[in-house]
XYZ file of C-alpha atoms in Angstrom:
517
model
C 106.082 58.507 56.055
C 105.024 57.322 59.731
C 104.901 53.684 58.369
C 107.739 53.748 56.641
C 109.773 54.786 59.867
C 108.277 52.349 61.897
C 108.948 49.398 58.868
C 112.574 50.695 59.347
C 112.857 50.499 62.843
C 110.863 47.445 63.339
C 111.439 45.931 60.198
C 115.078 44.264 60.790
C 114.034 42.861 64.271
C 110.688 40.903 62.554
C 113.449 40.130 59.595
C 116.146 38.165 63.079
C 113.188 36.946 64.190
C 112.433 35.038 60.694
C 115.589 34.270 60.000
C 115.339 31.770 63.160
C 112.774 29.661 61.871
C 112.534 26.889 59.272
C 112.462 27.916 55.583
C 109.913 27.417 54.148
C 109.951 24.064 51.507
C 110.054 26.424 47.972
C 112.352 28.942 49.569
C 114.855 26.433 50.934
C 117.040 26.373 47.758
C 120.355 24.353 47.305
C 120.588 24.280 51.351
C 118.723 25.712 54.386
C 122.288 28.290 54.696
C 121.668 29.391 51.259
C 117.845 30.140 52.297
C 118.673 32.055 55.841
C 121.653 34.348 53.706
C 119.238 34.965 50.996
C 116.878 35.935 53.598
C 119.238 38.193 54.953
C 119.574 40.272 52.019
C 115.651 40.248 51.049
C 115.369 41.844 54.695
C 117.900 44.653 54.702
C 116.893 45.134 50.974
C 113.360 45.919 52.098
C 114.728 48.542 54.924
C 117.019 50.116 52.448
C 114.489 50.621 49.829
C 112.112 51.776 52.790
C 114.687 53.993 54.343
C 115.167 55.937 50.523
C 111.719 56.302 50.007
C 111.374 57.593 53.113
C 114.291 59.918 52.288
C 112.549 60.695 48.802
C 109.902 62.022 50.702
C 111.361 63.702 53.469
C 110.437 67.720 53.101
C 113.742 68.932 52.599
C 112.492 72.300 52.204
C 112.230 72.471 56.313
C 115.078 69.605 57.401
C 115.205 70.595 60.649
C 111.770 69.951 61.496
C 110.908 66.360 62.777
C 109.061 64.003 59.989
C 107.530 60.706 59.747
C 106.478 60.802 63.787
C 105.309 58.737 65.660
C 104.530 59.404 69.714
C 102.757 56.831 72.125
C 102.536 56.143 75.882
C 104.689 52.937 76.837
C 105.851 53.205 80.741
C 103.336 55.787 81.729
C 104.718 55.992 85.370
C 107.986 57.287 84.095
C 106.618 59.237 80.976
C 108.892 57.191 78.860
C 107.162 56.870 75.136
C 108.074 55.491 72.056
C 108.459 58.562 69.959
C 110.076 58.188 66.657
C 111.502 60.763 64.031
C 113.741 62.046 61.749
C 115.274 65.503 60.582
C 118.348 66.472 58.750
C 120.822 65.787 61.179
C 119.466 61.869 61.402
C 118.216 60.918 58.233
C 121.617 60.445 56.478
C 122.860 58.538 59.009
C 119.421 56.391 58.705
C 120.340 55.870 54.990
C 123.777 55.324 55.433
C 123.262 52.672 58.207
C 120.849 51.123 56.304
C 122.997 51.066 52.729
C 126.212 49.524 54.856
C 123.918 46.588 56.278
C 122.852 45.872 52.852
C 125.979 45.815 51.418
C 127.164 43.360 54.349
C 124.366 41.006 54.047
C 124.988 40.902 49.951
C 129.125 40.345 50.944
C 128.072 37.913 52.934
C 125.703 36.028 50.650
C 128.616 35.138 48.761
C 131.276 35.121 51.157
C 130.053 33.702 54.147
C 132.351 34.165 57.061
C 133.658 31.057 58.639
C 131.720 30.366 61.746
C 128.600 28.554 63.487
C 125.296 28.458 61.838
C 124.794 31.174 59.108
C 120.752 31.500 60.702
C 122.613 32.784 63.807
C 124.631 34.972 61.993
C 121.821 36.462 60.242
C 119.982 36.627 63.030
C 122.612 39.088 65.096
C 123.376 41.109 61.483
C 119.937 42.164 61.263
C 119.637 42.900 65.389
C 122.707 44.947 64.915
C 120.948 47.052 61.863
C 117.581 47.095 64.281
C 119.510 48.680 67.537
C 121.456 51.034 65.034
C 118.483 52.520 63.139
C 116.689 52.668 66.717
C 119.489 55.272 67.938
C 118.996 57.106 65.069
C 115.139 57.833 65.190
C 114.291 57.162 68.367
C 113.342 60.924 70.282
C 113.143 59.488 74.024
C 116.009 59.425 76.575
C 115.876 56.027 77.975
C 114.675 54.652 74.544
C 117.782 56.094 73.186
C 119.603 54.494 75.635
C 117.892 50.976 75.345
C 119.149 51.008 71.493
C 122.509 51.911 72.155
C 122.652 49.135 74.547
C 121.069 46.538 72.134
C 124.010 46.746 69.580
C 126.467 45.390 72.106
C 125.166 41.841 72.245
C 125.218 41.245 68.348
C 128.799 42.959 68.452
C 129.903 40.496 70.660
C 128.340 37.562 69.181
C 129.977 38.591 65.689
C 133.271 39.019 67.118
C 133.789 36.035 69.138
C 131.503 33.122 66.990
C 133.225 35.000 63.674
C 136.380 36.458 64.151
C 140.054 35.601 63.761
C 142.549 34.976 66.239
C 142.197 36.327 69.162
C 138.247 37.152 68.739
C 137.250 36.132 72.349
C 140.050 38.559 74.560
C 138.931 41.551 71.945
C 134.902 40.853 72.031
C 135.058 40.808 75.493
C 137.181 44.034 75.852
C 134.318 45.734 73.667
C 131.432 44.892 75.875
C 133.671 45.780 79.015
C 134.640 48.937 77.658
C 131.526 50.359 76.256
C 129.146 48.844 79.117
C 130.949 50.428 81.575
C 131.055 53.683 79.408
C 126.574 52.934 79.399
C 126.812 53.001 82.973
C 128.072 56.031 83.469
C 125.898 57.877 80.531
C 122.705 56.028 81.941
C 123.460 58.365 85.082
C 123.626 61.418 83.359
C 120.628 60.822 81.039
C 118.143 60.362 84.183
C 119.860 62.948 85.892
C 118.797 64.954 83.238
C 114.910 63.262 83.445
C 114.466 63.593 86.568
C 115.925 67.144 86.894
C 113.959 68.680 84.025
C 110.597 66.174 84.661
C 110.555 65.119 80.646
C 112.904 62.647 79.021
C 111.543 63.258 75.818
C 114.377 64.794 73.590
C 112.288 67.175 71.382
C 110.737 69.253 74.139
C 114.189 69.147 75.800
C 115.915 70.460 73.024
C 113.296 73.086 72.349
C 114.204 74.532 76.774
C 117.468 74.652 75.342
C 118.464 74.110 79.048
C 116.328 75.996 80.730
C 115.206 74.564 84.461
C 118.833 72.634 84.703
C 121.546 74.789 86.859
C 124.842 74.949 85.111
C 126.154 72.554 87.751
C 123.305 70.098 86.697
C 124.127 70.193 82.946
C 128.417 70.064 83.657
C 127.713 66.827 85.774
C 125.123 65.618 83.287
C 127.224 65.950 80.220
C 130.737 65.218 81.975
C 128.986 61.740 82.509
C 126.887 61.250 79.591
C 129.935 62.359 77.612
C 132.285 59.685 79.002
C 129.469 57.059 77.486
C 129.548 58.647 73.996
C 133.360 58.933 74.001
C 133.577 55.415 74.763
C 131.645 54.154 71.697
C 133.000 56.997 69.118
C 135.965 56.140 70.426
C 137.549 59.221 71.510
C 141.471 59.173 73.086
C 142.416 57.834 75.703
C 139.160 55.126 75.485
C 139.978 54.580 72.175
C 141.949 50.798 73.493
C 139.180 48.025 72.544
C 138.889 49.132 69.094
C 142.144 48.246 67.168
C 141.774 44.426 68.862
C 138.117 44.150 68.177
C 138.610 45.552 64.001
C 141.645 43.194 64.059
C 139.581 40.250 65.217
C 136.416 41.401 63.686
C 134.838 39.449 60.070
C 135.118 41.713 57.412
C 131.416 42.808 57.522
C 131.832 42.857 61.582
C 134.616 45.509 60.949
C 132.403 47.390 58.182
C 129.573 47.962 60.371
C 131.485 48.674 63.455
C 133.332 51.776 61.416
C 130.970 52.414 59.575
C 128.130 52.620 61.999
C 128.699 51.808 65.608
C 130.979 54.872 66.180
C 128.421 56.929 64.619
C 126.184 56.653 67.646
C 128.520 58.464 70.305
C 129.207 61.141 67.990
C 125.464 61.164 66.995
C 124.656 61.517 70.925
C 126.911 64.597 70.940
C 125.220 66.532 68.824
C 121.209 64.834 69.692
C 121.345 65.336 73.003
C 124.313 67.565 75.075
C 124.574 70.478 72.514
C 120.921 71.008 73.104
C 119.708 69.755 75.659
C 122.550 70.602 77.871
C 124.156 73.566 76.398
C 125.948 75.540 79.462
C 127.625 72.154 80.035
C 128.630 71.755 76.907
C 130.163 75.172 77.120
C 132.023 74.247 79.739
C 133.769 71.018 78.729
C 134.073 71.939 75.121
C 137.315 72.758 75.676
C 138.561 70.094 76.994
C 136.698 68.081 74.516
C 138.307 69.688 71.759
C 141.771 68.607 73.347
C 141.079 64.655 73.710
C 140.284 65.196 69.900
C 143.058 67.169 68.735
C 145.571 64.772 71.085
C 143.217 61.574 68.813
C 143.863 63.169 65.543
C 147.777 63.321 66.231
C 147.441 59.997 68.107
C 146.245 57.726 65.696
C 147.983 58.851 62.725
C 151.537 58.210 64.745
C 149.793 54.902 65.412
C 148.971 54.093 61.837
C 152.681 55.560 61.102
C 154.491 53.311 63.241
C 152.385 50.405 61.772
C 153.298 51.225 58.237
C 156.874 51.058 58.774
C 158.686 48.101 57.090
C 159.572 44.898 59.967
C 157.107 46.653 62.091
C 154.789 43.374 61.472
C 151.151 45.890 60.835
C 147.952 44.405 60.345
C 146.215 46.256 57.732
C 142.813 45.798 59.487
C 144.627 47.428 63.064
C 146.357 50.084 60.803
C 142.428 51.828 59.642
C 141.219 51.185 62.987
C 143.839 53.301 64.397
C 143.085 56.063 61.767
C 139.282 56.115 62.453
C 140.652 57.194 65.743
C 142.300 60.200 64.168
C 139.105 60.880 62.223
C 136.700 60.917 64.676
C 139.083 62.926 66.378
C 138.034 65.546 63.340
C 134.569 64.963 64.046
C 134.789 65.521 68.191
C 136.627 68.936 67.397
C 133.923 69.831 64.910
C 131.593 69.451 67.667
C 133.597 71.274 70.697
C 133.853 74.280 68.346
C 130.021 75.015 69.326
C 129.403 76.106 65.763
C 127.292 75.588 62.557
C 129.778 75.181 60.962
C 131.998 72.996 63.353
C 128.753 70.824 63.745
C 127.676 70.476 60.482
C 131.313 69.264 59.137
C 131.345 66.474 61.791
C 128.171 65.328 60.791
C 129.624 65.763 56.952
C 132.982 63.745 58.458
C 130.711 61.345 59.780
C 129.178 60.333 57.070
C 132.510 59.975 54.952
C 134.172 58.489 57.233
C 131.455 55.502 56.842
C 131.723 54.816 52.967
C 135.452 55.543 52.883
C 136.401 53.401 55.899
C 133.833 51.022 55.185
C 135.227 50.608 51.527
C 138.542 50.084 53.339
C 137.667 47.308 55.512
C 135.532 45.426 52.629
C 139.095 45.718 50.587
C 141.502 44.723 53.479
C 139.026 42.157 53.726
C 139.529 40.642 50.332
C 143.168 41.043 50.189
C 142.976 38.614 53.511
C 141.342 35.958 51.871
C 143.360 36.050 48.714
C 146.810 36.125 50.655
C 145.153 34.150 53.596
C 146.743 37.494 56.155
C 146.267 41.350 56.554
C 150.099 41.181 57.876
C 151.479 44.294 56.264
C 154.888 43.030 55.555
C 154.134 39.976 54.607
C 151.663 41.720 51.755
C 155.077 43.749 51.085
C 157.629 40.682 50.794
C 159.999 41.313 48.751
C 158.936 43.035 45.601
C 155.249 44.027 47.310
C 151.979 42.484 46.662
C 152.087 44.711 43.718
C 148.232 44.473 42.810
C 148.629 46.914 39.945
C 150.197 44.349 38.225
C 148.087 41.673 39.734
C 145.049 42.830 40.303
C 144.440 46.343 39.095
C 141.069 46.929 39.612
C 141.303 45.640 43.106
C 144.839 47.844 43.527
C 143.067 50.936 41.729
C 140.094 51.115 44.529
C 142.483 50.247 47.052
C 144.544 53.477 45.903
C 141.127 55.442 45.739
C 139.715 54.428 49.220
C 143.621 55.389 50.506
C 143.479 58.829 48.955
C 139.650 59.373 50.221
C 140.382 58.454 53.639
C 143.534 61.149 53.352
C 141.540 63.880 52.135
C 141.710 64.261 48.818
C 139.624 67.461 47.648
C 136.857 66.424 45.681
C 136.008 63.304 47.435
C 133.935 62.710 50.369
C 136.603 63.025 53.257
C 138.154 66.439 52.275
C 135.096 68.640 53.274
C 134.412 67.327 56.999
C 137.685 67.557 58.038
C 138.013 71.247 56.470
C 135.322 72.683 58.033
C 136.058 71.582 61.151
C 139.658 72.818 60.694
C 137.800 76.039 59.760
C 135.547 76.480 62.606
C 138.533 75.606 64.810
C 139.718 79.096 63.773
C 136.898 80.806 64.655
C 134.651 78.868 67.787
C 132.052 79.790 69.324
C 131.690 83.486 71.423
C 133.287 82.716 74.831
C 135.304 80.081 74.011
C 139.645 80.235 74.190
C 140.363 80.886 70.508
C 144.273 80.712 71.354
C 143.650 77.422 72.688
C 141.471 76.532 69.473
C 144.144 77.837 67.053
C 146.544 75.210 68.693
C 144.160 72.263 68.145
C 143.649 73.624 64.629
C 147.092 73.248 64.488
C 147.758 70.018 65.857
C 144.575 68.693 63.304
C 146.722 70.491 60.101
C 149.567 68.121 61.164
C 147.542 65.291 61.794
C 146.384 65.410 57.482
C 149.707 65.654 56.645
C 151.048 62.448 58.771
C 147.838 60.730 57.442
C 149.349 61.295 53.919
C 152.324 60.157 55.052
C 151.068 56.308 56.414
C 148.254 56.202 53.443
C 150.790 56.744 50.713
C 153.497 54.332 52.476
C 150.418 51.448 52.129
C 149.518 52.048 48.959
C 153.483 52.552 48.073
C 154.283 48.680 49.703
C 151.227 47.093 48.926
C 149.474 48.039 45.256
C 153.845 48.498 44.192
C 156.557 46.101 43.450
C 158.308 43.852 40.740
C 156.627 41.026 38.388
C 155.134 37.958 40.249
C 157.546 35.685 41.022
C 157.871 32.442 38.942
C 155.788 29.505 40.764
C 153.547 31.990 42.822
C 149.940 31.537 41.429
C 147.566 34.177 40.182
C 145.560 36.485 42.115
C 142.132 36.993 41.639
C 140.940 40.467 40.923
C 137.617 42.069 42.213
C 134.925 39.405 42.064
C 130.913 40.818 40.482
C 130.217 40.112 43.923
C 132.563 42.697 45.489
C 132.043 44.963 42.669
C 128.447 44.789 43.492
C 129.175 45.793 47.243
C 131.829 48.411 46.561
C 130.531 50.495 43.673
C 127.699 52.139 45.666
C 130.716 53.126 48.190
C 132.515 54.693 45.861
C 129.949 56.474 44.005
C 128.657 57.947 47.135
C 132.039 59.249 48.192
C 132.671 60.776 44.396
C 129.197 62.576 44.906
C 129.909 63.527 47.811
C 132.690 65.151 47.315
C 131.863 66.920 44.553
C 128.288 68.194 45.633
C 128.424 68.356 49.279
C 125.541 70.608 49.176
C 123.799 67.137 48.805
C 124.212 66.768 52.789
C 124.923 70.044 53.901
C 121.587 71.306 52.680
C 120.285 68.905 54.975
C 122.149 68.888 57.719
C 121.982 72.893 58.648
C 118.778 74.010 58.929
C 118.468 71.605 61.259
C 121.865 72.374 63.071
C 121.179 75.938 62.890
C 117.979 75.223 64.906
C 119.430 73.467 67.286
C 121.675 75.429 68.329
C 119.356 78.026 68.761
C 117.731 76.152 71.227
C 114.849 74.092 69.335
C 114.149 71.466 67.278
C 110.879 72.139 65.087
């Protein structure tokens, strides 16, 4: 279990590293490109068999107990160590970053975004997957923040080498945004070091913030915080993400949905609800009113985008709705409850297949039609791809209705039980204030209906083709190869979310109780 960890961690940095050098004679193939991309997904193949095994073996009869460690002395003058491990609030998120990187390198194998070389591209893909898995199993403050840091770079590079119009203004409007954001949480993170003489996350978690004042833990988790809330993205720093999905590749936009916002929302829940808990306490509140403003927010965003003549990008339409999602998840966390905390991490999780599934199809209707341009797709009598292309207008429909909600699919349960715990929040906490955010969340499902069903309605709709107008291609065995395990995870999930939930809170329970093994 250690080594398989450590293969998962590690492995995806060796893989970038490889990818670099010359192919080997045998291996080369029809080209050296065709070599490097098959490379790619023989690499994130290996950490995604490596990261279910490891989550075959995981003891799930005591999830919230750390597994598969591993703890050594790197910078002994500042006690920093590499200490690796999972539990049940980070192996899912392991799997599902792993899965997602899979699926893009496969997408990719056959659909190789336009760009420089495809070894560079590789390259950056698999340093992404390496900084991502990192944040998820690494147990040390300033290793923690070292990964969250490393993602940036390879974001960048994907954006501006391999994105559309406009790719250089929105790459460098992510790495402005979210460095500054680092800046800020790097302060509160060795505040909270130095303070409490450990930066090792277990044995803070298990002081439950004991030997840090309550003025200590408000500064440390107002500025940590304002890092995580950057990269989730949580209103008002929400800005650089509709411009960097809309310039984004396809599999740039999958990962950074499906996995980069994962990691401030992950930080929540690792590191201030335990660590810092009278802090939290105190900001919660206000917290849970930057996410109940982000859940209205985005879905009049996504709204006014759907309109006809209002000239929408598909691609800038779902970003804007991941900002009323996570805006589910951030409440789920500022109620200060099981079962607040375990629905975002449930929300979290959906929100990753369904919005990932969205992105690979936007993706594909771009390079049949050659734009994501929502009227255009609309014309006159709609793109009407259940005429067209069924299959590709039936998962379209599916992903639509997932990302709205639908009970018995992966997004309905997160989003409920956050509503839920928004009813009831934690002891000391303003439940009138609470019942208004619940409130304001209940509206935002209903106006996410609304702009869902108005794409679906304009695009998968319309009249016969018109006479001239050539056929479009329906799903590809490639994309079917990519999607399916998308789907079938949000179907399961949906209908046995005891699948994650029995995972996720034991190990919430504990640490909310102050402890972690």
């Amino acid at each position: 279990m250690q080594t398989l960890l450590v293969i998962v961690v590690a492995g995806p940095l060796l893989g970038a590293a490889a990818a670099l050098l010359p192919a080997p004679p045998g291996l080369k193939g029809k080209s050296p490109e065709q070599a490097v991309l098959r490379h790619g997904v023989t690499v994130t193949g290996v950490v995604l068999l490596a990261a279910v095994v490891l989550a075959l073996g995981f003891d799930h009869d005591h999830p919230s107990r750390m597994q598969a460690t591993t703890d050594v002395g790197w910078i002994r003058a500042l006690d920093v160590r590499i200490h690796l491990g999972v539990d049940g609030i980070s192996l899912p998120l392991l799997v599902l970053t792993a899965l997602l990187t899979f699926l893009c390198a496969l997408y990719s194998y056959f659909k190789t975004p336009a760009g420089p070389s495809p070894k560079a591209f590789v390259a950056l893909l698999l340093v992404l997957e390496a900084g991502t898995l990192a944040t998820f199993a690494v147990l040390d403050l300033v290793l923690f923040f070292l990964a969250f840091e490393m993602v940036l770079v390879p974001m960048y590079f994907l954006i501006a080498r391999w994105g559309d119009e406009g790719r250089t203004a929105a790459a460098g409007k992510f790495v402005l945004y979210t460095l500054l954001g680092s800046v800020v949480m790097l302060l509160g993170l060795l505040l909270i070091g130095i303070k409490a003489g450990t930066f090792d996350m277990v044995a803070l978690a298990d002081r439950g913030g004991r030997g840090l004042t309550t003025s200590v833990q408000v500064t440390a988790v107002l500025a940590i915080g304002l890092g995580l809330a950057v990269k989730t993205p949580m209103w008002p720093l929400h800005s650089w993400l509709p411009d960097a999905h809309t310039a984004a590749p396809t599999v740039g936009s999958v990962l950074l949905a499906g996995v980069l916002l994962k990691m401030g929302t992950y930080g929540f829940v690792r590191i201030a609800l335990p660590v810092a808990p009278d802090g939290m306490h105190a900001l919660a509140p206000y917290l849970a009113a930057f996410a109940a403003a982000g859940i209205v927010y985005g879905s009049l965003a996504c709204l006014a985008l759907a309109r006809p003549g209002a000239r929408g990008d598909l691609k800038r339409l779902i970003a804007y709705s991941s900002v009323g999602h996570m805006g589910f998840v951030l409440l789920g966390i500022a109620t200060l409850t099981p079962t607040g905390v375990n629905g975002a991490l449930f929300a979290n999780i959906a929100h990753g297949l369904i919005t990932g599934l969205l992105f690979f199809l936007v993706g594909a209707l771009k390079d049949r039609y050659g734009t994501a341009d929502l009227d255009t797709l609309a014309g006159a009598t709609g793109a009407a791809l259940y005429g067209r292309a069924p299959r590709l207008g039936a998962l379209l429909a599916f992903a639509a209705v997932a990302s709205l909600g639908l009970p018995g699919l992966a997004g309905f349960w997160g989003e409920m039980l956050a509503l839920f715990a928004a009813f009831d929040p934690a002891e000391g906490l303003n439940r009138a204030a609470y019942l208004v955010f619940m409130a304001l969340g209940g509206l935002g499902t209903l106006l996410t209906a609304a702009y869902l069903l108005i794409v679906v309605r304009r695009v998968c709709m319309g009249g016969p083709r018109p006479a001239g107008e050539p056929e479009l291609a329906d799903v590809q065995p490639y994309e079917l190869a990519a999607w399916t395990p998308l789907v079938a995870l949000t179907v399961l999930a949906g209908l046995w979310p005891a699948v994650l939930l029995g995972l996720t809170d034991p190990a919430v329970q504990q640490l909310l109780a102050g402890g972690t093994q």
